[in-house]
mmCIF file of C-alpha atoms and ligand atoms in Angstrom:
data_model
loop_
_atom_site.group_PDB
_atom_site.id
_atom_site.type_symbol
_atom_site.label_atom_id
_atom_site.label_comp_id
_atom_site.label_asym_id
_atom_site.label_seq_id
_atom_site.Cartn_x
_atom_site.Cartn_y
_atom_site.Cartn_z
ATOM 1 C CA UNK T 1 7.399 12.773 -14.004
ATOM 2 C CA UNK T 2 6.060 10.134 -11.639
ATOM 3 C CA UNK T 3 6.665 10.789 -7.945
ATOM 4 C CA UNK T 4 7.259 7.095 -7.334
ATOM 5 C CA UNK T 5 8.248 4.612 -10.021
ATOM 6 C CA UNK T 6 8.567 0.931 -9.200
ATOM 7 C CA UNK T 7 10.188 -0.941 -12.061
ATOM 8 C CA UNK T 8 10.225 -4.713 -12.444
ATOM 9 C CA UNK T 9 10.573 -5.183 -8.688
ATOM 10 C CA UNK T 10 11.306 -8.640 -7.383
ATOM 11 C CA UNK T 11 11.392 -9.538 -3.690
ATOM 12 C CA UNK T 12 12.844 -12.928 -2.907
ATOM 13 C CA UNK T 13 13.588 -15.130 0.074
ATOM 14 C CA UNK T 14 16.455 -17.605 -0.122
ATOM 15 C CA UNK T 15 15.428 -20.867 1.569
ATOM 16 C CA UNK T 16 17.022 -24.292 1.874
ATOM 17 C CA UNK T 17 14.728 -25.476 -0.873
ATOM 18 C CA UNK T 18 15.644 -22.653 -3.223
ATOM 19 C CA UNK T 19 14.544 -19.126 -3.905
ATOM 20 C CA UNK T 20 10.983 -18.079 -3.047
ATOM 21 C CA UNK T 21 9.776 -15.189 -5.159
ATOM 22 C CA UNK T 22 7.205 -13.234 -3.173
ATOM 23 C CA UNK T 23 6.970 -10.162 -5.424
ATOM 24 C CA UNK T 24 7.551 -10.919 -9.067
ATOM 25 C CA UNK T 25 8.216 -8.355 -11.776
ATOM 26 C CA UNK T 26 5.999 -5.646 -10.294
ATOM 27 C CA UNK T 27 5.909 -2.248 -12.018
ATOM 28 C CA UNK T 28 3.717 0.768 -11.316
ATOM 29 C CA UNK T 29 3.982 4.464 -10.682
ATOM 30 C CA UNK T 30 2.284 7.023 -8.469
ATOM 31 C CA UNK T 31 1.830 10.641 -9.566
ATOM 32 C CA UNK T 32 2.245 13.559 -7.133
ATOM 33 C CA UNK T 33 -0.885 13.790 -4.970
ATOM 34 C CA UNK T 34 -2.367 10.567 -6.357
ATOM 35 C CA UNK T 35 -3.905 7.821 -4.202
ATOM 36 C CA UNK T 36 -3.019 4.376 -5.511
ATOM 37 C CA UNK T 37 -4.854 1.510 -3.839
ATOM 38 C CA UNK T 38 -3.105 -1.857 -3.777
ATOM 39 C CA UNK T 39 -5.502 -4.677 -3.079
ATOM 40 C CA UNK T 40 -5.173 -8.428 -2.797
ATOM 41 C CA UNK T 41 -5.514 -11.349 -0.441
ATOM 42 C CA UNK T 42 -3.075 -11.936 2.364
ATOM 43 C CA UNK T 43 0.140 -13.314 0.856
ATOM 44 C CA UNK T 44 -0.416 -11.648 -2.542
ATOM 45 C CA UNK T 45 2.730 -9.543 -2.064
ATOM 46 C CA UNK T 46 1.171 -6.133 -1.451
ATOM 47 C CA UNK T 47 2.696 -5.460 1.976
ATOM 48 C CA UNK T 48 6.091 -6.715 0.822
ATOM 49 C CA UNK T 49 5.935 -4.337 -2.126
ATOM 50 C CA UNK T 50 5.299 -1.464 0.306
ATOM 51 C CA UNK T 51 8.061 -2.656 2.626
ATOM 52 C CA UNK T 52 10.513 -2.907 -0.299
ATOM 53 C CA UNK T 53 9.824 0.707 -1.280
ATOM 54 C CA UNK T 54 10.677 1.984 2.197
ATOM 55 C CA UNK T 55 13.604 -0.390 2.716
ATOM 56 C CA UNK T 56 11.962 -2.423 5.473
ATOM 57 C CA UNK T 57 12.061 -5.989 4.201
ATOM 58 C CA UNK T 58 12.912 -8.369 7.005
ATOM 59 C CA UNK T 59 15.946 -10.561 6.397
ATOM 60 C CA UNK T 60 16.550 -12.941 4.757
ATOM 61 C CA UNK T 61 14.162 -11.282 2.304
ATOM 62 C CA UNK T 62 15.756 -8.965 -0.248
ATOM 63 C CA UNK T 63 15.139 -7.045 -3.422
ATOM 64 C CA UNK T 64 16.351 -9.491 -6.054
ATOM 65 C CA UNK T 65 15.768 -7.371 -9.136
ATOM 66 C CA UNK T 66 14.271 -4.136 -10.342
ATOM 67 C CA UNK T 67 14.460 -0.623 -8.960
ATOM 68 C CA UNK T 68 12.502 1.990 -7.050
ATOM 69 C CA UNK T 69 12.737 5.655 -8.009
ATOM 70 C CA UNK T 70 11.466 8.589 -5.978
ATOM 71 C CA UNK T 71 11.358 11.824 -7.965
ATOM 72 C CA UNK T 72 13.607 10.118 -10.508
ATOM 73 C CA UNK T 73 16.249 9.182 -7.912
ATOM 74 C CA UNK T 74 16.966 5.553 -7.150
ATOM 75 C CA UNK T 75 16.250 4.714 -3.517
ATOM 76 C CA UNK T 76 16.351 0.911 -3.445
ATOM 77 C CA UNK T 77 20.146 0.796 -3.222
ATOM 78 C CA UNK T 78 20.724 3.498 -0.587
ATOM 79 C CA UNK T 79 22.785 2.753 2.521
ATOM 80 C CA UNK T 80 20.613 2.217 5.646
ATOM 81 C CA UNK T 81 21.266 5.694 7.083
ATOM 82 C CA UNK T 82 20.270 7.467 3.849
ATOM 83 C CA UNK T 83 17.203 5.255 3.596
ATOM 84 C CA UNK T 84 16.194 6.206 7.134
ATOM 85 C CA UNK T 85 16.291 9.842 6.059
ATOM 86 C CA UNK T 86 14.094 9.113 3.027
ATOM 87 C CA UNK T 87 11.668 7.352 5.349
ATOM 88 C CA UNK T 88 10.215 10.050 7.487
ATOM 89 C CA UNK T 89 11.296 13.030 5.383
ATOM 90 C CA UNK T 90 10.153 11.976 1.934
ATOM 91 C CA UNK T 91 8.003 8.922 2.591
ATOM 92 C CA UNK T 92 5.798 8.628 5.669
ATOM 93 C CA UNK T 93 4.462 5.286 6.848
ATOM 94 C CA UNK T 94 1.242 4.247 8.566
ATOM 95 C CA UNK T 95 1.026 0.593 9.592
ATOM 96 C CA UNK T 96 -1.818 -1.585 10.783
ATOM 97 C CA UNK T 97 -0.787 -1.457 14.425
ATOM 98 C CA UNK T 98 -0.166 2.104 15.628
ATOM 99 C CA UNK T 99 2.165 0.747 18.298
ATOM 100 C CA UNK T 100 4.678 -0.286 15.614
ATOM 101 C CA UNK T 101 5.214 3.394 14.843
ATOM 102 C CA UNK T 102 5.013 4.812 18.360
ATOM 103 C CA UNK T 103 7.562 4.385 21.119
ATOM 104 C CA UNK T 104 5.634 3.537 24.321
ATOM 105 C CA UNK T 105 8.326 5.152 26.489
ATOM 106 C CA UNK T 106 8.045 8.670 25.055
ATOM 107 C CA UNK T 107 5.203 11.153 25.031
ATOM 108 C CA UNK T 108 3.615 11.662 21.634
ATOM 109 C CA UNK T 109 4.820 15.275 21.721
ATOM 110 C CA UNK T 110 8.437 14.200 22.100
ATOM 111 C CA UNK T 111 8.077 11.791 19.175
ATOM 112 C CA UNK T 112 6.438 14.372 16.936
ATOM 113 C CA UNK T 113 8.931 17.106 17.834
ATOM 114 C CA UNK T 114 11.878 14.766 17.323
ATOM 115 C CA UNK T 115 10.619 13.781 13.871
ATOM 116 C CA UNK T 116 10.028 17.407 12.937
ATOM 117 C CA UNK T 117 13.413 18.701 14.125
ATOM 118 C CA UNK T 118 15.261 15.736 12.572
ATOM 119 C CA UNK T 119 13.847 16.413 9.132
ATOM 120 C CA UNK T 120 12.891 20.080 9.009
ATOM 121 C CA UNK T 121 14.896 23.157 9.868
ATOM 122 C CA UNK T 122 12.871 24.191 12.921
ATOM 123 C CA UNK T 123 13.624 25.165 16.510
ATOM 124 C CA UNK T 124 12.138 23.179 19.410
ATOM 125 C CA UNK T 125 9.502 25.879 19.958
ATOM 126 C CA UNK T 126 8.523 25.960 16.279
ATOM 127 C CA UNK T 127 8.422 22.174 16.175
ATOM 128 C CA UNK T 128 6.159 22.078 19.229
ATOM 129 C CA UNK T 129 3.804 24.528 17.575
ATOM 130 C CA UNK T 130 3.782 22.388 14.436
ATOM 131 C CA UNK T 131 3.149 19.277 16.538
ATOM 132 C CA UNK T 132 0.167 20.973 18.212
ATOM 133 C CA UNK T 133 -1.210 22.056 14.830
ATOM 134 C CA UNK T 134 -0.835 18.532 13.475
ATOM 135 C CA UNK T 135 -2.589 17.003 16.476
ATOM 136 C CA UNK T 136 -5.461 19.424 16.053
ATOM 137 C CA UNK T 137 -5.559 18.670 12.342
ATOM 138 C CA UNK T 138 -5.870 14.921 12.905
ATOM 139 C CA UNK T 139 -8.728 15.486 15.348
ATOM 140 C CA UNK T 140 -7.076 15.082 18.761
ATOM 141 C CA UNK T 141 -9.141 17.193 21.145
ATOM 142 C CA UNK T 142 -7.288 19.465 23.609
ATOM 143 C CA UNK T 143 -3.877 19.016 21.939
ATOM 144 C CA UNK T 144 -2.190 21.337 24.477
ATOM 145 C CA UNK T 145 -2.909 18.768 27.173
ATOM 146 C CA UNK T 146 -2.708 15.603 25.069
ATOM 147 C CA UNK T 147 0.711 16.386 23.582
ATOM 148 C CA UNK T 148 2.383 15.364 26.855
ATOM 149 C CA UNK T 149 0.561 12.041 27.087
ATOM 150 C CA UNK T 150 2.031 8.621 26.330
ATOM 151 C CA UNK T 151 0.725 6.305 23.577
ATOM 152 C CA UNK T 152 -1.035 4.008 26.063
ATOM 153 C CA UNK T 153 -3.179 6.925 27.197
ATOM 154 C CA UNK T 154 -4.888 6.995 23.793
ATOM 155 C CA UNK T 155 -7.509 4.643 22.331
ATOM 156 C CA UNK T 156 -6.613 2.599 19.230
ATOM 157 C CA UNK T 157 -8.348 5.046 16.881
ATOM 158 C CA UNK T 158 -6.734 8.068 18.531
ATOM 159 C CA UNK T 159 -3.322 6.380 18.390
ATOM 160 C CA UNK T 160 -3.753 5.849 14.669
ATOM 161 C CA UNK T 161 -4.562 9.563 14.336
ATOM 162 C CA UNK T 162 -1.289 10.330 16.140
ATOM 163 C CA UNK T 163 0.555 7.995 13.745
ATOM 164 C CA UNK T 164 -0.943 9.863 10.803
ATOM 165 C CA UNK T 165 0.240 13.141 12.347
ATOM 166 C CA UNK T 166 3.686 11.571 12.755
ATOM 167 C CA UNK T 167 3.692 10.337 9.151
ATOM 168 C CA UNK T 168 2.851 13.841 7.932
ATOM 169 C CA UNK T 169 5.147 15.638 10.401
ATOM 170 C CA UNK T 170 8.090 16.129 8.034
ATOM 171 C CA UNK T 171 5.887 17.047 5.040
ATOM 172 C CA UNK T 172 6.567 13.898 2.998
ATOM 173 C CA UNK T 173 5.530 13.638 -0.657
ATOM 174 C CA UNK T 174 4.268 10.093 -0.250
ATOM 175 C CA UNK T 175 2.613 8.106 2.500
ATOM 176 C CA UNK T 176 2.593 4.339 2.456
ATOM 177 C CA UNK T 177 -0.377 3.152 4.486
ATOM 178 C CA UNK T 178 -0.470 -0.609 5.030
ATOM 179 C CA UNK T 179 -3.858 -1.826 6.308
ATOM 180 C CA UNK T 180 -4.173 1.395 8.352
ATOM 181 C CA UNK T 181 -7.621 0.528 9.708
ATOM 182 C CA UNK T 182 -7.602 -3.266 9.971
ATOM 183 C CA UNK T 183 -6.833 -3.313 13.702
ATOM 184 C CA UNK T 184 -9.495 -0.709 14.534
ATOM 185 C CA UNK T 185 -13.192 -0.999 15.399
ATOM 186 C CA UNK T 186 -15.397 -0.937 12.326
ATOM 187 C CA UNK T 187 -17.038 2.269 13.563
ATOM 188 C CA UNK T 188 -13.651 4.030 13.611
ATOM 189 C CA UNK T 189 -12.332 2.687 10.299
ATOM 190 C CA UNK T 190 -14.304 5.026 8.050
ATOM 191 C CA UNK T 191 -13.245 8.049 10.125
ATOM 192 C CA UNK T 192 -9.565 7.182 9.808
ATOM 193 C CA UNK T 193 -9.820 6.606 6.054
ATOM 194 C CA UNK T 194 -11.706 9.887 5.598
ATOM 195 C CA UNK T 195 -9.047 11.654 7.684
ATOM 196 C CA UNK T 196 -6.171 10.185 5.695
ATOM 197 C CA UNK T 197 -7.851 11.111 2.447
ATOM 198 C CA UNK T 198 -8.625 14.677 3.510
ATOM 199 C CA UNK T 199 -5.181 15.356 4.948
ATOM 200 C CA UNK T 200 -3.362 14.008 1.935
ATOM 201 C CA UNK T 201 -5.557 16.054 -0.388
ATOM 202 C CA UNK T 202 -4.995 19.205 1.684
ATOM 203 C CA UNK T 203 -1.234 18.634 1.830
ATOM 204 C CA UNK T 204 -0.903 17.352 -1.762
ATOM 205 C CA UNK T 205 0.609 14.120 -0.428
ATOM 206 C CA UNK T 206 0.426 10.992 -2.588
ATOM 207 C CA UNK T 207 -0.666 7.756 -0.930
ATOM 208 C CA UNK T 208 -0.020 4.109 -1.572
ATOM 209 C CA UNK T 209 -2.907 2.510 0.285
ATOM 210 C CA UNK T 210 -2.412 -1.208 0.847
ATOM 211 C CA UNK T 211 -5.480 -3.130 1.954
ATOM 212 C CA UNK T 212 -7.445 -6.322 1.482
ATOM 213 C CA UNK T 213 -10.623 -4.224 1.685
ATOM 214 C CA UNK T 214 -11.954 -3.214 -1.711
ATOM 215 C CA UNK T 215 -14.557 -1.015 -0.015
ATOM 216 C CA UNK T 216 -11.786 1.175 1.426
ATOM 217 C CA UNK T 217 -10.148 1.416 -2.010
ATOM 218 C CA UNK T 218 -13.449 2.310 -3.672
ATOM 219 C CA UNK T 219 -13.887 5.283 -1.340
ATOM 220 C CA UNK T 220 -10.340 6.525 -1.389
ATOM 221 C CA UNK T 221 -8.219 5.638 -4.400
ATOM 222 C CA UNK T 222 -7.778 7.275 -7.797
ATOM 223 C CA UNK T 223 -6.321 4.122 -9.301
ATOM 224 C CA UNK T 224 -6.071 0.576 -8.042
ATOM 225 C CA UNK T 225 -3.573 -2.232 -8.548
ATOM 226 C CA UNK T 226 -4.845 -5.755 -7.908
ATOM 227 C CA UNK T 227 -2.196 -8.262 -6.803
ATOM 228 C CA UNK T 228 -2.334 -12.041 -7.008
ATOM 229 C CA UNK T 229 0.457 -14.501 -6.191
ATOM 230 C CA UNK T 230 3.153 -11.809 -6.130
ATOM 231 C CA UNK T 231 2.169 -10.035 -9.350
ATOM 232 C CA UNK T 232 -0.038 -7.182 -10.422
ATOM 233 C CA UNK T 233 -2.862 -8.776 -12.409
ATOM 234 C CA UNK T 234 -4.787 -5.585 -13.113
ATOM 235 C CA UNK T 235 -4.209 -1.861 -12.702
ATOM 236 C CA UNK T 236 -6.447 0.992 -13.742
ATOM 237 C CA UNK T 237 -8.768 3.832 -12.719
ATOM 238 C CA UNK T 238 -10.686 2.775 -9.614
ATOM 239 C CA UNK T 239 -14.190 3.164 -11.065
ATOM 240 C CA UNK T 240 -13.321 1.129 -14.140
ATOM 241 C CA UNK T 241 -11.641 -1.673 -12.202
ATOM 242 C CA UNK T 242 -14.651 -1.903 -9.894
ATOM 243 C CA UNK T 243 -17.377 -1.682 -12.483
ATOM 244 C CA UNK T 244 -15.644 -3.157 -15.527
ATOM 245 C CA UNK T 245 -12.984 -5.515 -14.131
ATOM 246 C CA UNK T 246 -10.898 -6.956 -16.960
ATOM 247 C CA UNK T 247 -9.056 -9.799 -15.236
ATOM 248 C CA UNK T 248 -11.047 -12.880 -14.178
ATOM 249 C CA UNK T 249 -9.489 -12.684 -10.693
ATOM 250 C CA UNK T 250 -10.594 -9.065 -10.275
ATOM 251 C CA UNK T 251 -14.053 -10.065 -11.462
ATOM 252 C CA UNK T 252 -14.179 -12.669 -8.702
ATOM 253 C CA UNK T 253 -12.831 -10.209 -6.138
ATOM 254 C CA UNK T 254 -15.552 -7.712 -7.011
ATOM 255 C CA UNK T 255 -18.070 -10.539 -6.808
ATOM 256 C CA UNK T 256 -17.263 -10.897 -3.128
ATOM 257 C CA UNK T 257 -18.287 -7.313 -2.294
ATOM 258 C CA UNK T 258 -22.039 -7.157 -1.666
ATOM 259 C CA UNK T 259 -22.455 -3.465 -2.556
ATOM 260 C CA UNK T 260 -20.825 -4.026 -5.924
ATOM 261 C CA UNK T 261 -22.597 -7.310 -6.658
ATOM 262 C CA UNK T 262 -25.915 -5.524 -6.182
ATOM 263 C CA UNK T 263 -25.156 -3.481 -9.255
ATOM 264 C CA UNK T 264 -23.878 -6.451 -11.262
ATOM 265 C CA UNK T 265 -25.825 -9.665 -11.192
ATOM 266 C CA UNK T 266 -23.518 -11.849 -13.243
ATOM 267 C CA UNK T 267 -20.664 -12.460 -10.804
ATOM 268 C CA UNK T 268 -19.824 -15.458 -8.687
ATOM 269 C CA UNK T 269 -17.166 -16.167 -6.078
ATOM 270 C CA UNK T 270 -13.983 -17.882 -7.247
ATOM 271 C CA UNK T 271 -13.404 -21.419 -6.033
ATOM 272 C CA UNK T 272 -10.049 -22.482 -4.633
ATOM 273 C CA UNK T 273 -7.303 -20.528 -2.922
ATOM 274 C CA UNK T 274 -4.317 -18.461 -3.975
ATOM 275 C CA UNK T 275 -1.307 -20.772 -4.504
ATOM 276 C CA UNK T 276 1.529 -20.932 -1.986
ATOM 277 C CA UNK T 277 4.777 -19.293 -3.068
ATOM 278 C CA UNK T 278 6.324 -22.746 -3.263
ATOM 279 C CA UNK T 279 3.710 -23.940 -5.716
ATOM 280 C CA UNK T 280 2.930 -21.145 -8.146
ATOM 281 C CA UNK T 281 1.631 -22.853 -11.292
ATOM 282 C CA UNK T 282 3.353 -22.438 -14.655
ATOM 283 C CA UNK T 283 1.758 -20.097 -17.157
ATOM 284 C CA UNK T 284 -0.861 -17.784 -15.690
ATOM 285 C CA UNK T 285 -0.752 -18.290 -11.888
ATOM 286 C CA UNK T 286 -4.551 -17.965 -11.822
ATOM 287 C CA UNK T 287 -5.263 -20.693 -14.388
ATOM 288 C CA UNK T 288 -6.272 -23.506 -11.977
ATOM 289 C CA UNK T 289 -9.090 -21.279 -10.695
ATOM 290 C CA UNK T 290 -10.036 -19.523 -13.908
ATOM 291 C CA UNK T 291 -13.269 -20.375 -15.710
ATOM 292 C CA UNK T 292 -11.843 -18.979 -18.973
ATOM 293 C CA UNK T 293 -8.481 -20.780 -18.968
ATOM 294 C CA UNK T 294 -7.314 -22.149 -22.323
ATOM 295 C CA UNK T 295 -4.131 -23.868 -23.509
ATOM 296 C CA UNK T 296 -1.948 -20.782 -23.703
ATOM 297 C CA UNK T 297 -2.807 -19.908 -20.062
ATOM 298 C CA UNK T 298 -1.251 -23.151 -18.837
ATOM 299 C CA UNK T 299 1.957 -22.681 -20.834
ATOM 300 C CA UNK T 300 2.810 -18.976 -20.997
ATOM 301 C CA UNK T 301 2.756 -16.325 -18.282
ATOM 302 C CA UNK T 302 0.877 -13.197 -19.413
ATOM 303 C CA UNK T 303 2.375 -9.733 -18.811
ATOM 304 C CA UNK T 304 0.154 -6.717 -18.253
ATOM 305 C CA UNK T 305 -1.544 -5.722 -21.493
ATOM 306 C CA UNK T 306 -4.049 -3.073 -22.503
ATOM 307 C CA UNK T 307 -7.600 -4.021 -21.491
ATOM 308 C CA UNK T 308 -10.089 -1.174 -21.868
ATOM 309 C CA UNK T 309 -8.877 1.737 -19.742
ATOM 310 C CA UNK T 310 -6.879 -0.654 -17.528
ATOM 311 C CA UNK T 311 -3.976 -3.042 -17.924
ATOM 312 C CA UNK T 312 -4.601 -6.726 -17.206
ATOM 313 C CA UNK T 313 -2.252 -9.706 -17.154
ATOM 314 C CA UNK T 314 -4.585 -12.025 -19.016
ATOM 315 C CA UNK T 315 -4.371 -13.712 -22.399
ATOM 316 C CA UNK T 316 -8.022 -12.892 -23.059
ATOM 317 C CA UNK T 317 -6.775 -9.414 -23.893
ATOM 318 C CA UNK T 318 -3.945 -10.420 -26.252
ATOM 319 C CA UNK T 319 -4.894 -9.031 -29.668
ATOM 320 C CA UNK T 320 -4.538 -12.122 -31.893
ATOM 321 C CA UNK T 321 -6.090 -14.478 -29.369
ATOM 322 C CA UNK T 322 -8.824 -12.189 -28.095
ATOM 323 C CA UNK T 323 -11.753 -14.320 -27.000
ATOM 324 C CA UNK T 324 -13.925 -12.174 -24.757
HETATM 325 FE FE1 SF4 D 1 -7.726 -16.919 -16.951
HETATM 326 FE FE2 SF4 D 1 -6.019 -17.382 -18.918
HETATM 327 FE FE3 SF4 D 1 -6.613 -14.899 -18.272
HETATM 328 FE FE4 SF4 D 1 -5.122 -16.387 -16.649
HETATM 329 S S1 SF4 D 1 -4.575 -15.697 -18.713
HETATM 330 S S2 SF4 D 1 -6.793 -15.090 -16.062
HETATM 331 S S3 SF4 D 1 -6.061 -18.383 -16.913
HETATM 332 S S4 SF4 D 1 -8.020 -16.438 -19.122
#
């Protein structure tokens, strides 16, 4: 059974001009211990999908349809208190800015110990020992001394290490990491990604890694979902999506990564920009930018369909109308 199953999820925002649909009919699953990368431009709906899973959509946004199951149990309709318990105990979160997860007024030790004792059956002394172990594990030198320091006494990279320790503190089965390295120096980014990957492998924790950086996905993920205008346009094994992208948007996305273009000489950047939520075109939302668009693309919206080892939402892969 999938650890996480997201089924036909829709996230919507009521506005004076009507309903804006920011995440539209999104379905995917994550197996225990699996790393799923979710990639897309800003505004594609990837962060909102992550926020919907952990019950953190800012009002007036809401889940308009679909469901989220963790270990087969529905979690999208839980009361706030029960959802808070799921967050932390069963799903850990790592956000772009470490200061969103850390309280500046408390020492990191207090925050770790509080998380541990809230979710696990441990005494204060046991929790402190676990906190020290976690700090050592995430690469904080001299944890005995550092545990009593406040967040501002750490550098950005070190703070993100503390957040990862905090996310893992209650032994969750899944971590949702949303742009975990975007706010950090480039030199630190690779270290944090390597750390997250190693820890999750060692602990058997699954990860939903949300990023606009395909390079990060290439190094970390088992599978990748590519989002465009609120929908998943392609999902498949990471190597296949990178080297044999099936959706024209993914092909363009890969074309913008120099290390991948080097291996493939036939790709070009895509002209134009992703549509605003208020102006998503009929049919395939990508059709105004797609070099392969044909009549059906302008009239009918494609669902995900089999395309090699991946699934792609593109009429080029519909059996009777197959062109490519
Ligand atoms: Fe292009 Fe049509 Fe495929 Fe959309 S469905 S990506 S417009 S070929």
